[in-house]
Short mmCIF file of C-alpha atoms in Angstrom, two decimals:
data_model
loop_
_atom_site.label_atom_id
_atom_site.label_comp_id
_atom_site.label_asym_id
_atom_site.label_seq_id
_atom_site.Cartn_x
_atom_site.Cartn_y
_atom_site.Cartn_z
CA UNK P 1069 -5.82 -9.94 -26.89
CA UNK P 1070 -8.55 -10.03 -24.31
CA UNK P 1071 -7.80 -7.49 -21.59
CA UNK P 1072 -11.35 -6.16 -21.04
CA UNK P 1073 -13.00 -4.79 -17.82
CA UNK P 1074 -13.71 -8.14 -15.85
CA UNK P 1075 -16.38 -9.64 -13.74
CA UNK P 1076 -15.22 -9.24 -10.12
CA UNK P 1077 -17.84 -10.62 -7.94
CA UNK P 1078 -21.35 -11.75 -8.08
CA UNK P 1079 -24.15 -8.94 -7.65
CA UNK P 1080 -25.33 -8.57 -3.98
CA UNK P 1081 -28.78 -9.69 -3.57
CA UNK P 1082 -31.04 -6.94 -3.40
CA UNK P 1083 -33.29 -6.83 -0.42
CA UNK P 1084 -35.86 -4.43 -1.87
CA UNK P 1085 -39.18 -5.95 -3.07
CA UNK P 1086 -38.87 -3.94 -6.23
CA UNK P 1087 -37.36 -5.74 -8.95
CA UNK P 1088 -34.07 -3.92 -9.97
CA UNK P 1089 -34.26 -2.78 -13.57
CA UNK P 1090 -31.10 -2.22 -15.73
CA UNK P 1091 -30.68 0.64 -18.09
CA UNK P 1092 -27.95 1.57 -20.50
CA UNK P 1093 -24.83 3.40 -19.00
CA UNK P 1094 -25.00 6.95 -19.87
CA UNK P 1095 -22.08 9.34 -20.85
CA UNK P 1096 -23.42 11.41 -17.84
CA UNK P 1097 -22.61 8.43 -15.34
CA UNK P 1098 -18.93 8.37 -16.06
CA UNK P 1099 -16.89 11.41 -15.22
CA UNK P 1100 -13.06 11.54 -15.46
CA UNK P 1101 -11.71 12.07 -12.08
CA UNK P 1102 -14.36 10.94 -10.18
CA UNK P 1103 -15.58 7.94 -8.52
CA UNK P 1104 -18.61 5.89 -10.11
CA UNK P 1105 -21.66 6.98 -8.51
CA UNK P 1106 -23.51 3.87 -9.48
CA UNK P 1107 -22.13 0.12 -10.30
CA UNK P 1108 -21.81 -0.97 -13.69
CA UNK P 1109 -23.02 -4.46 -14.98
CA UNK P 1110 -23.24 -6.37 -17.93
CA UNK P 1111 -26.49 -7.16 -19.63
CA UNK P 1112 -26.99 -10.11 -17.26
CA UNK P 1113 -26.68 -7.85 -14.30
CA UNK P 1114 -23.09 -9.34 -13.37
CA UNK P 1115 -21.18 -6.58 -11.45
CA UNK P 1116 -18.17 -5.39 -13.53
CA UNK P 1117 -17.15 -2.31 -11.78
CA UNK P 1118 -18.28 -1.21 -8.31
CA UNK P 1119 -19.58 1.96 -7.33
CA UNK P 1120 -16.57 4.09 -6.24
CA UNK P 1121 -14.19 2.75 -8.65
CA UNK P 1122 -12.08 5.87 -9.81
CA UNK P 1123 -12.35 6.63 -13.49
CA UNK P 1124 -8.69 8.07 -14.02
CA UNK P 1125 -8.40 8.75 -17.68
CA UNK P 1126 -10.35 9.78 -20.62
CA UNK P 1127 -9.61 6.78 -22.79
CA UNK P 1128 -10.79 4.63 -19.51
CA UNK P 1129 -13.98 6.42 -19.79
CA UNK P 1130 -14.07 6.17 -23.56
CA UNK P 1131 -13.76 2.29 -23.10
CA UNK P 1132 -16.58 1.94 -20.61
CA UNK P 1133 -19.03 3.93 -22.80
CA UNK P 1134 -18.18 1.96 -26.00
CA UNK P 1135 -19.22 -1.31 -24.50
CA UNK P 1136 -22.65 -2.59 -23.87
CA UNK P 1137 -22.97 -1.80 -20.31
CA UNK P 1138 -25.65 -1.13 -17.61
CA UNK P 1139 -26.59 0.22 -14.44
CA UNK P 1140 -29.34 -0.33 -12.13
CA UNK P 1141 -31.92 2.37 -11.90
CA UNK P 1142 -31.32 4.90 -9.27
CA UNK P 1143 -34.14 3.93 -7.31
CA UNK P 1144 -32.63 0.83 -6.73
CA UNK P 1145 -28.97 1.35 -6.59
CA UNK P 1146 -29.02 4.98 -5.01
CA UNK P 1147 -29.54 3.73 -1.34
CA UNK P 1148 -25.69 4.66 -0.61
CA UNK P 1149 -25.04 6.73 -3.84
CA UNK P 1150 -22.78 9.35 -2.97
CA UNK P 1151 -23.42 11.64 -5.88
CA UNK P 1152 -25.88 10.49 -8.47
CA UNK P 1153 -25.20 12.02 -11.95
CA UNK P 1154 -27.60 14.29 -13.25
CA UNK P 1155 -29.17 12.84 -16.34
CA UNK P 1156 -28.21 14.46 -19.61
CA UNK P 1157 -25.58 16.65 -17.92
CA UNK P 1158 -22.28 16.31 -19.42
CA UNK P 1159 -18.97 16.84 -17.47
CA UNK P 1160 -18.70 20.78 -16.80
CA UNK P 1161 -15.52 22.24 -18.15
CA UNK P 1162 -13.44 23.49 -15.40
CA UNK P 1163 -12.10 27.07 -15.30
CA UNK P 1164 -9.67 26.40 -12.49
CA UNK P 1165 -6.02 26.30 -13.82
CA UNK P 1166 -4.49 22.92 -13.65
CA UNK P 1167 -1.24 21.18 -13.16
CA UNK P 1168 -0.24 17.71 -13.74
CA UNK P 1169 1.39 15.54 -10.91
CA UNK P 1170 5.09 16.11 -11.85
CA UNK P 1171 4.46 19.79 -12.06
CA UNK P 1172 3.05 19.54 -8.35
CA UNK P 1173 6.35 17.59 -7.62
CA UNK P 1174 8.41 20.41 -8.97
CA UNK P 1175 6.73 23.03 -7.00
CA UNK P 1176 6.66 21.29 -3.79
CA UNK P 1177 10.27 20.20 -3.93
CA UNK P 1178 10.94 24.07 -4.50
CA UNK P 1179 8.99 24.83 -1.41
CA UNK P 1180 10.61 22.18 0.62
CA UNK P 1181 14.01 23.53 -0.36
CA UNK P 1182 13.31 26.96 0.63
CA UNK P 1183 11.91 25.72 3.85
CA UNK P 1184 14.82 23.58 4.63
CA UNK P 1185 17.16 26.49 3.84
CA UNK P 1186 15.27 28.63 6.19
CA UNK P 1187 15.25 26.14 8.87
CA UNK P 1188 18.95 25.65 8.62
CA UNK P 1189 19.70 29.38 8.66
CA UNK P 1190 17.23 31.72 9.97
CA UNK P 1191 14.27 30.07 11.09
CA UNK P 1192 11.28 32.41 11.41
CA UNK P 1193 7.75 31.98 12.52
CA UNK P 1194 6.72 32.23 8.71
CA UNK P 1195 8.83 28.97 8.09
CA UNK P 1196 6.52 27.23 10.59
CA UNK P 1197 3.38 28.71 9.30
CA UNK P 1198 4.47 27.56 5.64
CA UNK P 1199 4.92 24.08 6.72
CA UNK P 1200 1.54 24.12 8.47
CA UNK P 1201 -0.07 25.56 5.34
CA UNK P 1202 1.86 23.05 3.23
CA UNK P 1203 0.42 20.06 5.20
CA UNK P 1204 -3.17 21.22 5.22
CA UNK P 1205 -3.02 21.55 1.34
CA UNK P 1206 -1.35 18.36 0.96
CA UNK P 1207 -3.87 16.48 3.11
CA UNK P 1208 -6.51 18.03 1.17
CA UNK P 1209 -5.10 17.15 -2.35
CA UNK P 1210 -3.79 13.83 -1.26
CA UNK P 1211 -7.34 12.57 -0.19
CA UNK P 1212 -8.32 13.24 -3.69
CA UNK P 1213 -5.05 12.62 -5.76
CA UNK P 1214 -3.32 9.79 -3.64
CA UNK P 1215 -2.28 7.69 -6.54
CA UNK P 1216 -1.07 10.13 -8.67
CA UNK P 1217 0.97 12.18 -5.97
CA UNK P 1218 2.46 8.57 -4.71
CA UNK P 1219 3.29 7.93 -8.59
CA UNK P 1220 5.07 11.13 -8.90
CA UNK P 1221 7.20 10.94 -5.91
CA UNK P 1222 8.03 7.40 -6.67
CA UNK P 1223 9.03 7.94 -10.55
CA UNK P 1224 10.60 11.33 -9.66
CA UNK P 1225 11.49 11.91 -13.50
CA UNK P 1226 13.72 14.81 -12.79
CA UNK P 1227 15.84 13.27 -10.04
CA UNK P 1228 15.05 15.77 -7.48
CA UNK P 1229 17.05 15.29 -4.43
CA UNK P 1230 16.79 12.23 -2.05
CA UNK P 1231 15.83 14.25 1.04
CA UNK P 1232 13.12 16.34 -0.60
CA UNK P 1233 11.38 13.43 -2.47
CA UNK P 1234 11.49 11.30 0.36
CA UNK P 1235 10.07 13.73 2.65
CA UNK P 1236 7.08 14.16 0.40
CA UNK P 1237 6.80 10.42 -0.04
CA UNK P 1238 6.75 9.90 3.64
CA UNK P 1239 4.06 12.83 4.23
CA UNK P 1240 2.03 10.82 1.69
CA UNK P 1241 2.27 7.62 3.40
CA UNK P 1242 1.78 8.82 6.89
CA UNK P 1243 -1.46 10.79 5.70
CA UNK P 1244 -2.83 7.41 4.17
CA UNK P 1245 -2.02 5.27 7.22
CA UNK P 1246 -3.32 7.81 9.62
CA UNK P 1247 -6.62 8.05 7.74
CA UNK P 1248 -6.81 4.16 7.53
CA UNK P 1249 -6.51 4.38 11.58
CA UNK P 1250 -9.39 6.63 11.54
CA UNK P 1251 -7.23 9.83 12.83
CA UNK P 1252 -8.61 13.36 12.70
CA UNK P 1253 -7.72 15.79 10.12
CA UNK P 1254 -5.88 17.86 12.64
CA UNK P 1255 -3.73 14.85 13.70
CA UNK P 1256 -3.08 14.18 10.03
CA UNK P 1257 -1.90 17.70 9.42
CA UNK P 1258 0.47 17.43 12.43
CA UNK P 1259 1.52 13.96 11.05
CA UNK P 1260 2.12 15.19 7.59
CA UNK P 1261 4.28 18.06 8.70
CA UNK P 1262 6.16 15.47 10.73
CA UNK P 1263 6.66 13.60 7.41
CA UNK P 1264 7.70 16.64 5.57
CA UNK P 1265 10.40 17.54 8.25
CA UNK P 1266 11.29 14.11 9.95
CA UNK P 1267 15.02 14.13 8.48
CA UNK P 1268 15.35 18.17 8.60
CA UNK P 1269 18.36 17.49 10.96
CA UNK P 1270 20.51 15.87 8.37
CA UNK P 1271 19.07 16.55 5.00
CA UNK P 1272 22.33 18.22 3.68
CA UNK P 1273 24.25 15.17 4.56
CA UNK P 1274 21.44 12.69 3.05
CA UNK P 1275 21.88 14.62 -0.28
CA UNK P 1276 25.65 14.48 -0.11
CA UNK P 1277 25.84 10.85 0.49
CA UNK P 1278 23.20 10.19 -2.26
CA UNK P 1279 25.53 9.63 -4.88
CA UNK P 1280 28.61 8.61 -2.60
CA UNK P 1281 29.71 4.87 -2.30
CA UNK P 1282 32.19 5.59 0.47
CA UNK P 1283 31.27 4.12 3.98
CA UNK P 1284 30.09 6.85 6.40
CA UNK P 1285 32.61 8.75 8.42
CA UNK P 1286 32.24 8.82 12.26
CA UNK P 1287 30.92 12.23 12.08
CA UNK P 1288 28.13 11.24 9.75
CA UNK P 1289 27.24 8.50 11.95
CA UNK P 1290 26.81 11.00 14.89
CA UNK P 1291 24.85 13.32 12.65
CA UNK P 1292 22.48 10.45 11.77
CA UNK P 1293 22.22 9.29 15.36
CA UNK P 1294 21.55 13.02 16.45
CA UNK P 1295 19.06 13.90 13.75
CA UNK P 1296 15.85 13.25 15.44
CA UNK P 1297 16.82 15.66 18.11
CA UNK P 1298 18.76 18.29 16.15
CA UNK P 1299 15.62 18.20 13.85
CA UNK P 1300 13.27 19.02 16.63
CA UNK P 1301 15.50 21.87 17.95
CA UNK P 1302 15.47 23.48 14.38
CA UNK P 1303 11.67 23.26 14.38
CA UNK P 1304 11.22 24.73 17.81
CA UNK P 1305 13.63 27.52 16.81
CA UNK P 1306 11.23 28.37 14.04
CA UNK P 1307 8.44 28.53 16.74
CA UNK P 1308 6.89 24.91 16.31
CA UNK P 1309 5.27 23.88 19.50
CA UNK P 1310 2.76 20.99 18.13
CA UNK P 1311 3.52 18.10 20.48
CA UNK P 1312 2.15 15.46 18.09
CA UNK P 1313 4.48 16.68 15.30
CA UNK P 1314 7.56 17.23 17.49
CA UNK P 1315 7.15 14.03 19.29
CA UNK P 1316 6.74 11.94 16.08
CA UNK P 1317 9.93 13.19 14.75
CA UNK P 1318 11.78 12.74 18.14
CA UNK P 1319 10.56 9.15 18.33
CA UNK P 1320 10.69 7.89 14.52
CA UNK P 1321 13.81 5.90 14.96
CA UNK P 1322 12.61 4.30 18.18
CA UNK P 1323 11.78 0.58 17.81
CA UNK P 1324 9.25 -1.68 19.61
CA UNK P 1325 12.29 -3.76 21.13
CA UNK P 1326 13.87 -0.67 22.73
CA UNK P 1327 16.90 -1.01 20.44
CA UNK P 1328 16.05 2.16 18.62
CA UNK P 1329 17.34 5.77 19.24
CA UNK P 1330 17.80 8.33 20.55
CA UNK P 1331 16.33 7.12 23.85
CA UNK P 1332 15.93 3.50 23.39
CA UNK P 1333 12.25 3.75 24.53
CA UNK P 1334 10.08 0.78 25.07
CA UNK P 1335 7.12 0.24 23.01
CA UNK P 1336 4.40 1.49 25.54
CA UNK P 1337 6.40 4.92 25.61
CA UNK P 1338 6.28 5.36 21.68
CA UNK P 1339 3.42 7.30 20.22
CA UNK P 1340 1.17 5.75 17.56
CA UNK P 1341 2.05 8.69 15.56
CA UNK P 1342 5.97 7.91 15.67
CA UNK P 1343 5.07 4.30 14.75
CA UNK P 1344 3.24 5.58 11.81
CA UNK P 1345 6.07 7.77 10.72
CA UNK P 1346 8.76 4.98 11.38
CA UNK P 1347 7.15 2.41 8.96
CA UNK P 1348 6.67 5.32 6.27
CA UNK P 1349 10.39 6.35 6.82
CA UNK P 1350 11.73 2.80 6.41
CA UNK P 1351 9.77 2.14 3.23
CA UNK P 1352 10.49 5.25 1.68
CA UNK P 1353 14.24 4.94 2.32
CA UNK P 1354 14.29 1.41 0.97
CA UNK P 1355 12.48 2.12 -2.38
CA UNK P 1356 15.13 4.85 -3.17
CA UNK P 1357 18.72 4.47 -4.27
CA UNK P 1358 21.41 5.96 -1.96
CA UNK P 1359 25.20 5.78 -2.58
CA UNK P 1360 25.85 2.88 -0.38
CA UNK P 1361 23.02 0.76 -1.44
CA UNK P 1362 20.55 -0.01 -4.47
CA UNK P 1363 16.95 0.59 -4.21
CA UNK P 1364 14.67 -2.14 -3.36
CA UNK P 1365 11.50 -3.35 -5.26
CA UNK P 1366 8.21 -2.11 -3.32
CA UNK P 1367 7.60 -5.85 -2.50
CA UNK P 1368 11.16 -6.70 -1.19
CA UNK P 1369 10.78 -3.56 1.05
CA UNK P 1370 7.63 -4.72 2.27
CA UNK P 1371 8.75 -8.45 2.97
CA UNK P 1372 11.55 -6.67 5.03
CA UNK P 1373 9.30 -4.54 7.09
CA UNK P 1374 7.07 -7.57 7.56
CA UNK P 1375 9.96 -9.62 8.83
CA UNK P 1376 10.64 -6.80 11.36
CA UNK P 1377 7.06 -6.83 12.61
CA UNK P 1378 6.75 -6.87 16.49
CA UNK P 1379 10.52 -6.30 16.82
CA UNK P 1380 11.18 -2.98 14.82
CA UNK P 1381 7.84 -1.96 13.50
CA UNK P 1382 4.19 -2.21 14.91
CA UNK P 1383 2.55 -5.39 13.76
CA UNK P 1384 -0.82 -4.06 13.14
CA UNK P 1385 0.67 -1.03 11.25
CA UNK P 1386 2.60 -3.35 8.79
CA UNK P 1387 -0.62 -5.15 8.03
CA UNK P 1388 -2.47 -2.06 7.25
CA UNK P 1389 0.47 -0.68 5.26
CA UNK P 1390 0.68 -3.86 3.02
CA UNK P 1391 -3.13 -3.68 2.62
CA UNK P 1392 -3.31 0.08 1.88
CA UNK P 1393 -0.34 0.42 -0.45
CA UNK P 1394 -0.53 -3.08 -2.22
CA UNK P 1395 2.22 -5.15 -3.44
CA UNK P 1396 2.55 -2.72 -6.51
CA UNK P 1397 2.11 0.87 -5.45
CA UNK P 1398 1.59 3.79 -7.99
CA UNK P 1399 4.37 4.59 -10.06
CA UNK P 1400 6.20 1.14 -10.06
CA UNK P 1401 7.12 -0.31 -13.54
CA UNK P 1402 5.79 -3.76 -14.26
CA UNK P 1403 5.98 -6.32 -17.08
CA UNK P 1404 2.95 -8.07 -17.89
CA UNK P 1405 2.43 -11.65 -19.02
CA UNK P 1406 1.55 -10.04 -22.48
CA UNK P 1407 5.46 -8.93 -22.61
CA UNK P 1408 4.20 -5.36 -22.44
CA UNK P 1409 5.72 -2.79 -19.92
CA UNK P 1410 3.68 -0.26 -18.02
CA UNK P 1411 3.37 1.61 -15.08
CA UNK P 1412 1.02 0.92 -11.98
CA UNK P 1413 -1.19 3.99 -11.70
CA UNK P 1414 -3.62 2.86 -8.88
CA UNK P 1415 -4.34 -0.05 -6.63
CA UNK P 1416 -6.83 -1.81 -8.69
CA UNK P 1417 -9.37 -4.34 -7.33
CA UNK P 1418 -7.05 -5.76 -5.09
CA UNK P 1419 -3.46 -5.84 -3.84
CA UNK P 1420 -2.16 -7.94 -6.44
CA UNK P 1421 -3.82 -6.72 -9.55
CA UNK P 1422 -3.13 -2.93 -9.89
CA UNK P 1423 -4.24 -0.71 -12.85
CA UNK P 1424 -1.71 -0.34 -15.48
CA UNK P 1425 -1.01 1.87 -18.31
CA UNK P 1426 1.13 0.22 -20.60
CA UNK P 1427 3.84 2.36 -22.49
CA UNK P 1428 6.01 -0.27 -24.26
CA UNK P 1429 4.42 -3.02 -26.41
CA UNK P 1430 5.48 -6.71 -26.35
CA UNK P 1431 8.45 -6.25 -29.03
CA UNK P 1432 9.82 -3.47 -26.97
CA UNK P 1433 8.72 -0.76 -28.97
CA UNK P 1434 7.43 2.45 -27.32
CA UNK P 1435 3.72 3.39 -27.70
CA UNK P 1436 2.45 6.80 -28.86
CA UNK P 1437 -0.05 6.97 -25.99
CA UNK P 1438 -0.53 4.94 -22.72
CA UNK P 1439 -2.92 1.96 -23.24
CA UNK P 1440 -4.89 0.86 -19.96
CA UNK P 1441 -4.61 -2.76 -18.97
CA UNK P 1442 -6.95 -4.59 -16.55
CA UNK P 1443 -4.36 -6.86 -14.75
CA UNK P 1444 -7.23 -8.94 -13.00
CA UNK P 1445 -7.40 -10.80 -16.44
CA UNK P 1446 -5.50 -13.72 -16.87
CA UNK P 1447 -4.13 -12.61 -19.98
CA UNK P 1448 -2.85 -9.31 -18.55
CA UNK P 1449 -1.74 -10.41 -15.19
CA UNK P 1450 1.52 -8.55 -13.70
CA UNK P 1451 4.63 -10.78 -14.20
CA UNK P 1452 7.35 -9.02 -12.76
CA UNK P 1453 8.82 -5.43 -11.60
CA UNK P 1454 11.16 -3.62 -14.12
CA UNK P 1455 13.66 -1.20 -13.10
CA UNK P 1456 13.32 2.13 -14.97
CA UNK P 1457 11.47 3.69 -17.74
CA UNK P 1458 13.01 1.34 -20.83
CA UNK P 1459 12.64 4.64 -23.28
CA UNK P 1460 13.64 7.87 -22.07
CA UNK P 1461 11.46 9.59 -24.74
CA UNK P 1462 8.41 7.99 -22.89
CA UNK P 1463 8.67 10.29 -20.02
CA UNK P 1464 6.54 12.78 -22.12
CA UNK P 1465 3.82 10.30 -21.66
CA UNK P 1466 3.96 10.23 -17.77
CA UNK P 1467 2.08 13.44 -16.94
CA UNK P 1468 -0.93 11.74 -18.84
CA UNK P 1469 -1.33 8.67 -16.53
CA UNK P 1470 -2.81 10.70 -13.69
CA UNK P 1471 -5.57 13.32 -13.63
CA UNK P 1472 -4.64 16.87 -13.35
CA UNK P 1473 -4.81 18.82 -10.04
CA UNK P 1474 -5.98 22.37 -9.34
CA UNK P 1475 -2.89 24.69 -9.46
CA UNK P 1476 -2.28 26.10 -5.90
CA UNK J 1084 -17.45 -28.77 0.59
CA UNK J 1085 -14.92 -28.63 3.40
CA UNK J 1086 -11.71 -30.27 2.42
CA UNK J 1087 -9.80 -29.41 5.52
CA UNK J 1088 -11.73 -30.19 8.84
CA UNK J 1089 -10.94 -28.57 12.02
CA UNK J 1090 -11.09 -31.63 14.20
CA UNK J 1091 -10.21 -32.78 17.77
CA UNK J 1092 -6.62 -33.22 16.78
CA UNK J 1093 -6.10 -29.41 16.11
CA UNK J 1094 -7.91 -28.34 19.07
CA UNK J 1095 -5.48 -26.69 21.50
CA UNK J 1096 -7.69 -25.57 23.98
CA UNK J 1097 -6.76 -21.93 24.01
CA UNK J 1098 -9.69 -20.24 22.56
CA UNK J 1099 -8.45 -17.11 20.88
CA UNK J 1100 -5.91 -19.54 19.02
CA UNK J 1101 -8.34 -22.18 18.13
CA UNK J 1102 -10.62 -19.55 16.70
CA UNK J 1103 -8.07 -18.08 14.51
CA UNK J 1104 -7.01 -21.48 13.28
CA UNK J 1105 -10.73 -22.22 12.67
CA UNK J 1106 -11.02 -18.99 10.33
CA UNK J 1107 -7.62 -19.85 8.77
CA UNK J 1108 -9.03 -23.16 7.94
CA UNK J 1109 -11.98 -21.58 6.75
CA UNK J 1110 -10.00 -19.48 4.19
CA UNK J 1111 -8.31 -22.45 2.95
CA UNK J 1112 -11.52 -24.22 2.41
CA UNK J 1113 -12.98 -21.10 0.47
CA UNK J 1114 -9.91 -21.31 -1.74
CA UNK J 1115 -10.47 -24.95 -2.54
CA UNK J 1116 -14.09 -24.32 -3.24
CA UNK J 1117 -13.28 -21.62 -5.53
CA UNK J 1118 -10.66 -23.86 -7.51
CA UNK J 1119 -13.02 -26.68 -7.61
CA UNK J 1120 -15.81 -24.49 -9.08
CA UNK J 1121 -13.38 -23.37 -11.65
CA UNK J 1122 -13.89 -19.87 -10.69
CA UNK J 1123 -12.32 -17.13 -12.97
CA UNK J 1124 -9.00 -16.39 -12.16
CA UNK J 1125 -9.50 -12.88 -10.72
CA UNK J 1126 -12.10 -14.41 -8.38
CA UNK J 1127 -9.83 -17.07 -6.81
CA UNK J 1128 -7.02 -14.64 -6.92
CA UNK J 1129 -9.03 -12.55 -4.64
CA UNK J 1130 -9.46 -15.38 -2.26
CA UNK J 1131 -6.05 -16.43 -2.16
CA UNK J 1132 -4.94 -12.86 -1.44
CA UNK J 1133 -7.32 -12.89 1.61
CA UNK J 1134 -6.00 -16.03 2.72
CA UNK J 1135 -2.37 -14.66 2.32
CA UNK J 1136 -3.42 -11.57 4.31
CA UNK J 1137 -4.86 -13.76 6.96
CA UNK J 1138 -1.96 -15.88 7.28
CA UNK J 1139 0.24 -12.54 8.00
CA UNK J 1140 -2.48 -11.46 10.43
CA UNK J 1141 -2.57 -14.81 12.20
CA UNK J 1142 1.35 -14.88 12.68
CA UNK J 1143 1.20 -11.33 14.19
CA UNK J 1144 -1.38 -12.42 16.58
CA UNK J 1145 0.24 -15.36 17.87
CA UNK J 1146 3.55 -13.36 18.01
CA UNK J 1147 1.71 -10.58 20.15
CA UNK J 1148 0.43 -13.24 22.63
CA UNK J 1149 3.89 -14.54 23.04
CA UNK J 1150 5.51 -11.32 23.84
CA UNK J 1151 2.44 -10.48 26.13
CA UNK J 1152 3.24 -13.62 28.26
CA UNK J 1153 7.21 -13.56 27.57
CA UNK J 1154 7.03 -17.05 26.07
CA UNK J 1155 10.49 -18.41 25.94
CA UNK J 1156 10.19 -20.13 22.65
CA UNK J 1157 9.43 -16.70 21.09
CA UNK J 1158 12.41 -16.61 18.75
CA UNK J 1159 12.10 -19.97 17.43
CA UNK J 1160 8.42 -19.86 16.62
CA UNK J 1161 8.76 -16.30 14.98
CA UNK J 1162 11.47 -17.68 12.87
CA UNK J 1163 9.34 -20.46 12.00
CA UNK J 1164 6.67 -17.72 10.95
CA UNK J 1165 9.16 -15.83 9.08
CA UNK J 1166 10.31 -18.81 6.87
CA UNK J 1167 6.67 -19.49 6.00
CA UNK J 1168 6.18 -15.76 5.32
CA UNK J 1169 9.27 -15.82 2.88
CA UNK J 1170 7.65 -18.55 1.06
CA UNK J 1171 4.13 -16.73 0.98
CA UNK J 1172 5.70 -13.43 -0.46
CA UNK J 1173 7.35 -15.56 -3.24
CA UNK J 1174 4.21 -17.60 -3.79
CA UNK J 1175 2.29 -14.46 -4.41
CA UNK J 1176 4.46 -13.47 -7.52
CA UNK J 1177 3.87 -16.92 -9.08
CA UNK J 1178 0.15 -16.72 -8.22
CA UNK J 1179 -0.14 -13.37 -10.48
CA UNK J 1180 0.73 -15.47 -13.43
CA UNK J 1181 -2.70 -16.94 -12.57
CA UNK J 1182 -2.07 -20.82 -13.36
CA UNK J 1183 -4.42 -22.93 -11.70
CA UNK J 1184 -1.73 -25.36 -10.74
CA UNK J 1185 0.25 -22.83 -8.90
CA UNK J 1186 -2.86 -21.75 -6.78
CA UNK J 1187 -3.49 -25.47 -5.91
CA UNK J 1188 0.12 -25.78 -4.96
CA UNK J 1189 -0.17 -22.75 -3.05
CA UNK J 1190 -3.44 -23.83 -0.96
CA UNK J 1191 -1.82 -27.15 -0.51
CA UNK J 1192 1.48 -25.73 0.78
CA UNK J 1193 -0.45 -23.48 3.40
CA UNK J 1194 -2.92 -26.39 4.30
CA UNK J 1195 0.06 -28.71 5.00
CA UNK J 1196 1.89 -26.08 6.82
CA UNK J 1197 -1.04 -25.15 9.03
CA UNK J 1198 -1.56 -28.54 10.05
CA UNK J 1199 1.88 -29.37 10.72
CA UNK J 1200 2.38 -26.09 12.49
CA UNK J 1201 -0.45 -26.48 14.83
CA UNK J 1202 0.51 -30.09 15.99
CA UNK J 1203 4.03 -29.57 16.31
CA UNK J 1204 4.82 -25.76 17.20
CA UNK J 1205 1.61 -24.20 18.33
CA UNK J 1206 0.78 -26.99 20.80
CA UNK J 1207 3.83 -26.03 22.85
CA UNK J 1208 2.66 -22.50 22.73
CA UNK J 1209 -0.74 -23.29 23.91
CA UNK J 1210 0.58 -25.77 26.79
CA UNK J 1211 2.80 -22.80 27.95
CA UNK J 1212 -0.21 -20.37 27.58
CA UNK J 1213 -2.26 -22.76 29.68
CA UNK J 1214 0.21 -22.91 32.18
CA UNK J 1215 -0.21 -19.12 32.53
CA UNK J 1216 -3.80 -19.44 33.13
CA UNK J 1217 -5.01 -18.59 29.56
CA UNK J 1218 -7.86 -20.79 28.32
#
């Protein structure tokens, strides 16, 4: 089966008068968990992997090094090289204690559980400070480990509660959208904090109805309609005064056509941050199962969001959202045309071709370890979404799909 | 080689819309060129994805103009965009199987749709916008 690294485009013409020279790819050029500092070419100089492509797993690194691949000498390729690898220097062993993305999820769900409990009972200034710290930390980690964190909250193998995982999902999505919009770190901190607490006004009810199929009672409807305002009341009691954070929560159910709640604001009165929070909230809700409805596949959720463009959700943000997240966000299960089933681990080269690690072979047998597939190749293209991990024992392979994070 | 020409019959006289249609047609021609050259599937997939992205962008752009000028035909026009967007989302899945025939069908679908949409639907929008002083 040919599922190799693919040629993706033609090498750009080098304007330098100096003739570019290829040299073999060294072990020191490829570091797991870091973007490539040089573009990788075949012997004829065709670009195979662009500079900046992330090397996610040791097996991916090994695969690259086992081929006859080349890079242009630094003098030619280094004009914009971010971080040239030092010759002969192997990856340094890290002393920092590391955890996998699912441990990260467990820890953050536990932290949020405590914070939500505190906010519901006796909100203290420490609660607000804890949320602020969590947002800063999340932004720092998400900028480096975006795919892994998204994958963990999407897969949620331990079935943590709806409210807590959705809050983390929304926090990651708003960070990415705000970054793509060029918003400052400070604004992103506020927006992440808003993502973590956007439904704090009704989190117990959300978890209660997670497995219940009965229609909502009048009281529950009232709680839903009031959750933006009750949420910011709780946060204010804990001493939160940040207007970006509070306004984003207050307005995240306002809609461009003025048909949202609680105030039915018109488009010009809704802040950009609230519009970002709105789209992330809608998406994260749609891809989760709730008692009264099945979860949707990411692509169907995106289609639905797209259909609401300009009426419910800001059109520009919808575009950006689809571009940034791709059709196959990290964590979704996919069947390839080979018949194999795997998990999308990152966006890959374009929206339609995610990086996939296969866990089940074409006969339906679980694999002993994940196998990387390049889905830009015709032989390994994505065929369809699959609903759940087909073999529960494969859960033990999930932590190896994304790189480790430094423990907090 | 341009398969799809932006000629007089497609010119609506509203510069911003004409420019977008020209770009749209440019992307369609890029896709035809890639198919004609027999590019590898990943190369034309990239071009087709760009084309699909641009289609979505174009819909959003026209709709924002309609809202700005309170175009009375907004709902119908948007419905028309929505039907096409539904089809585009469906098409994308089939593209992933990377069959050149499916790709040709996709580009042909978009070309036919755009030609018809400009001449039948966008022409009314353009005449409305011109009556509001937009050129």
